[in-house]
C-alpha cells in the first residue's frame, strides 16, 4: 500500500469512527455535540468526569460505558436482520478485558440464548481460552453483527455498515491490549482489507493502535481440525504479548 492509499484508508477509518459517535449521539437525543474522536460521549453524570490536562487547560472528558452502548442499540432495527433474529447478541465478558475476541455473527444457538459463542464453535473457543490459562469471564467476546443472518449466510455489506459503529464503540470503551479477530469477516472488517485470513493470520496488525491478531474461526476448525496448529501458534503469540505487557 502506497502512502496515498494509506492516507485514504486512515481517513476512511476516521470518518467511520466519527460517524459512529454522531449516530450514537443522535439516537440518544442528548443535547451536546459530538466532539470527542476518542469516543467518550458526554454524560450528564458528574461522577463520570475525568480531568485531563490539555496544554495547561483542563478538559472534562466524560466516559461512556458498555451498558450505555447496549442501551443505545436498544431494540435495534437498523438493518433487516432485526426481522429474523430471536435475540440480539451484544457480547459478554470482562468490561476491562485485556483480550477481546471478535467473531462474525451469532449462530442458531447464540440467537436462541442471546449470548455469543455458545454453540459447538463456542465450546471450542472456550477450550482455546482455557488453554490460554484464562476464563471466559476474564476476556470479552462479541461479533461484528449482533443479529443472526438467516441460515448463517455471510454478512452483507449494508448489515456490517449498520452494525459496525456499535462494535467500534465496544472496542474503544474496553480498550484491550489485544484483539483476536476470529475468521475472515472479522479480520477483513476490522482491518479494512480484502486479504484472505490465511495471509493475515500469524502476525499482529494494528487496529486503532491496538494489537490485532487474526486467526481462523472456531467453526472453521470444526471442519478443518488440521488448522488447529496454526491457531495455537497465533494464540501463543497473543499470550506472549499479554505477558509482556504485564
Ligand atoms: S445486525 Fe446490528 S444493525 Fe442489524 S438489526 Fe442487528 S443490531 Fe441492528
XYZ file of C-alpha atoms and ligand atoms in Angstrom:
254
model
C 0.000 0.000 0.000
C 1.489 3.348 -1.004
C 1.318 6.430 1.163
C -1.671 7.889 -0.674
C -3.653 4.677 -0.231
C -2.625 4.536 3.413
C -3.786 8.133 3.900
C -7.077 7.333 2.222
C -7.574 4.289 4.451
C -6.721 6.285 7.576
C -9.229 8.948 6.567
C -11.870 6.310 5.886
C -11.394 4.818 9.334
C -11.527 8.251 10.921
C -14.778 9.125 9.152
C -16.286 5.729 10.023
C -15.349 6.242 13.617
C -16.709 9.791 13.724
C -19.971 8.687 12.150
C -20.464 6.137 14.893
C -20.256 8.791 17.584
C -22.680 11.053 15.797
C -25.038 8.123 15.252
C -24.977 7.204 18.908
C -25.482 10.758 19.955
C -28.377 11.342 17.582
C -30.041 8.158 18.775
C -29.662 9.203 22.364
C -31.364 12.535 21.842
C -28.743 14.196 24.034
C -28.112 17.872 23.602
C -24.353 18.104 23.455
C -22.226 17.991 20.320
C -20.065 15.078 19.162
C -16.529 16.317 19.568
C -14.520 13.553 21.088
C -12.822 11.465 18.480
C -11.721 9.013 21.142
C -15.324 8.066 21.730
C -16.090 9.487 25.136
C -19.676 10.542 24.603
C -20.504 13.154 27.199
C -22.689 12.181 30.082
C -24.521 14.477 32.411
C -23.386 12.381 35.337
C -20.612 14.355 37.027
C -19.239 11.205 38.625
C -18.142 10.062 35.153
C -15.989 13.117 34.522
C -12.262 12.667 34.108
C -9.823 15.510 34.449
C -7.468 15.692 31.500
C -4.674 18.181 31.138
C -4.595 19.662 27.644
C -1.701 22.085 27.398
C -2.413 23.985 30.554
C -6.177 23.856 30.197
C -8.380 21.364 31.910
C -10.665 19.447 29.596
C -13.521 17.401 31.000
C -13.995 14.175 29.091
C -16.896 12.159 30.430
C -16.805 8.435 29.730
C -19.273 6.104 28.079
C -19.873 2.568 29.323
C -20.757 -0.667 27.542
C -24.151 -0.516 29.217
C -24.694 2.885 27.588
C -23.856 1.396 24.187
C -26.244 -1.514 24.778
C -28.905 0.961 25.722
C -28.281 2.966 22.554
C -28.618 -0.193 20.497
C -31.994 -0.857 22.119
C -34.382 -2.999 20.091
C -32.241 -2.290 17.054
C -33.941 -2.158 13.669
C -31.107 -0.573 11.734
C -30.896 -3.468 9.263
C -33.155 -6.251 8.017
C -31.701 -8.831 10.375
C -33.957 -7.458 13.099
C -36.846 -9.181 11.326
C -35.395 -12.677 11.658
C -33.495 -12.627 14.952
C -34.817 -14.177 18.138
C -32.341 -12.341 20.343
C -29.812 -9.617 19.813
C -26.361 -10.820 20.907
C -24.441 -7.830 22.211
C -21.388 -9.508 23.750
C -20.295 -10.662 27.171
C -17.329 -10.904 29.470
C -14.992 -8.597 31.310
C -15.653 -4.901 30.647
C -11.945 -4.246 31.301
C -10.600 -7.233 29.406
C -7.038 -7.295 28.135
C -8.169 -9.600 25.369
C -11.260 -9.267 23.180
C -12.402 -11.935 20.705
C -14.408 -10.655 17.757
C -16.292 -13.166 15.637
C -18.550 -12.791 12.629
C -22.173 -13.098 13.751
C -24.364 -15.151 16.083
C -25.356 -18.661 15.006
C -28.536 -20.553 15.821
C -27.670 -21.342 19.449
C -26.372 -17.829 20.099
C -29.564 -16.401 18.594
C -31.610 -18.661 20.881
C -29.695 -17.808 24.060
C -28.736 -14.187 23.304
C -25.111 -14.985 24.160
C -22.026 -15.077 21.927
C -20.178 -18.289 21.072
C -22.297 -20.813 22.973
C -22.809 -23.384 20.187
C -20.290 -26.022 19.104
C -17.839 -23.441 17.781
C -18.289 -21.529 21.015
C -17.379 -24.569 23.070
C -14.191 -24.856 21.051
C -13.470 -21.172 21.667
C -13.986 -21.792 25.385
C -11.369 -24.553 25.242
C -8.969 -22.224 23.412
C -9.491 -19.561 26.086
C -8.903 -22.113 28.833
C -5.770 -23.361 27.071
C -4.544 -19.776 27.409
C -4.984 -20.158 31.187
C -7.876 -17.708 31.076
C -11.619 -17.994 31.589
C -14.456 -16.610 29.507
C -15.199 -14.195 32.337
C -11.730 -12.700 32.035
C -11.964 -11.946 28.312
C -14.659 -10.199 26.285
C -16.412 -11.948 23.394
C -18.529 -10.292 20.723
C -19.240 -10.268 16.991
C -19.225 -7.889 14.051
C -23.007 -8.377 13.682
C -25.287 -8.545 16.707
C -28.041 -10.481 14.937
C -28.005 -13.843 13.189
C -28.069 -13.851 9.377
C -30.606 -16.427 8.108
C -29.099 -19.883 7.594
C -25.779 -18.457 8.817
C -25.180 -16.834 5.439
C -22.337 -14.344 5.094
C -22.970 -10.833 6.423
C -23.982 -8.301 3.770
C -22.035 -5.042 3.427
C -25.056 -2.944 4.422
C -25.506 -5.050 7.575
C -21.874 -4.555 8.530
C -22.183 -0.821 7.875
C -25.254 -0.605 10.098
C -23.855 -2.644 12.962
C -20.144 -1.837 12.995
C -20.447 1.519 14.809
C -21.508 -0.368 17.925
C -18.569 -2.733 17.743
C -16.268 0.257 17.314
C -17.697 1.747 20.495
C -17.343 -1.532 22.384
C -13.680 -1.814 21.443
C -12.983 1.817 22.279
C -14.531 1.503 25.707
C -12.847 -1.783 26.616
C -9.584 -0.635 25.035
C -7.952 -4.069 25.327
C -4.288 -4.840 24.872
C -5.047 -7.375 22.179
C -7.955 -8.099 19.841
C -8.265 -11.558 18.325
C -10.289 -11.441 15.103
C -11.919 -14.808 14.524
C -12.278 -15.624 10.857
C -12.320 -13.844 7.554
C -15.165 -11.391 8.119
C -13.974 -10.166 11.482
C -10.429 -9.680 10.204
C -11.477 -8.030 6.945
C -13.963 -5.730 8.653
C -11.629 -4.582 11.406
C -8.582 -4.221 9.183
C -10.432 -2.850 6.125
C -8.714 -5.249 3.808
C -9.664 -7.897 1.265
C -6.705 -10.113 2.059
C -7.661 -13.706 2.964
C -7.381 -14.857 6.560
C -4.661 -17.318 5.537
C -2.434 -14.349 4.666
C -3.473 -12.150 7.571
C -3.039 -14.646 10.403
C 0.256 -15.402 12.109
C 1.280 -11.802 12.828
C -0.019 -8.768 14.659
C -1.751 -5.934 12.837
C -2.878 -2.622 14.251
C -6.474 -1.648 14.912
C -6.680 1.928 16.203
C -3.321 1.406 17.903
C -4.395 -1.910 19.479
C -2.584 -5.100 18.514
C -4.867 -7.307 16.462
C -4.226 -10.972 15.732
C -6.392 -12.554 13.042
C -6.859 -16.309 13.256
C -9.195 -18.973 11.965
C -12.779 -19.042 13.244
C -13.549 -21.962 15.584
C -16.314 -23.054 13.176
C -13.628 -23.420 10.501
C -11.580 -25.511 12.929
C -14.507 -27.862 13.420
C -14.483 -28.514 9.671
C -10.677 -28.389 9.333
C -9.070 -29.742 12.504
C -5.677 -29.598 10.807
C -5.748 -25.799 11.179
C -5.659 -26.069 14.987
C -1.869 -25.982 14.833
C -1.872 -22.528 13.223
C -4.492 -21.255 15.664
C -2.382 -22.456 18.564
C 0.617 -20.618 17.097
C -1.471 -17.425 16.877
C -2.792 -17.922 20.409
C 0.707 -18.387 21.772
C 1.745 -15.069 20.226
C -1.215 -13.429 21.939
C -0.258 -14.981 25.285
C 3.300 -13.791 24.881
C 2.079 -10.272 24.089
C -0.242 -10.212 27.100
C 2.519 -11.405 29.411
C 4.995 -8.880 28.021
C 2.596 -6.075 28.898
C 2.087 -7.125 32.491
S -27.375 -6.731 12.977
Fe -26.816 -4.887 14.133
S -27.642 -3.192 12.898
Fe -28.681 -5.069 12.203
S -30.548 -5.142 13.449
Fe -28.980 -6.370 14.499
S -28.070 -4.954 15.972
Fe -29.166 -3.717 14.468
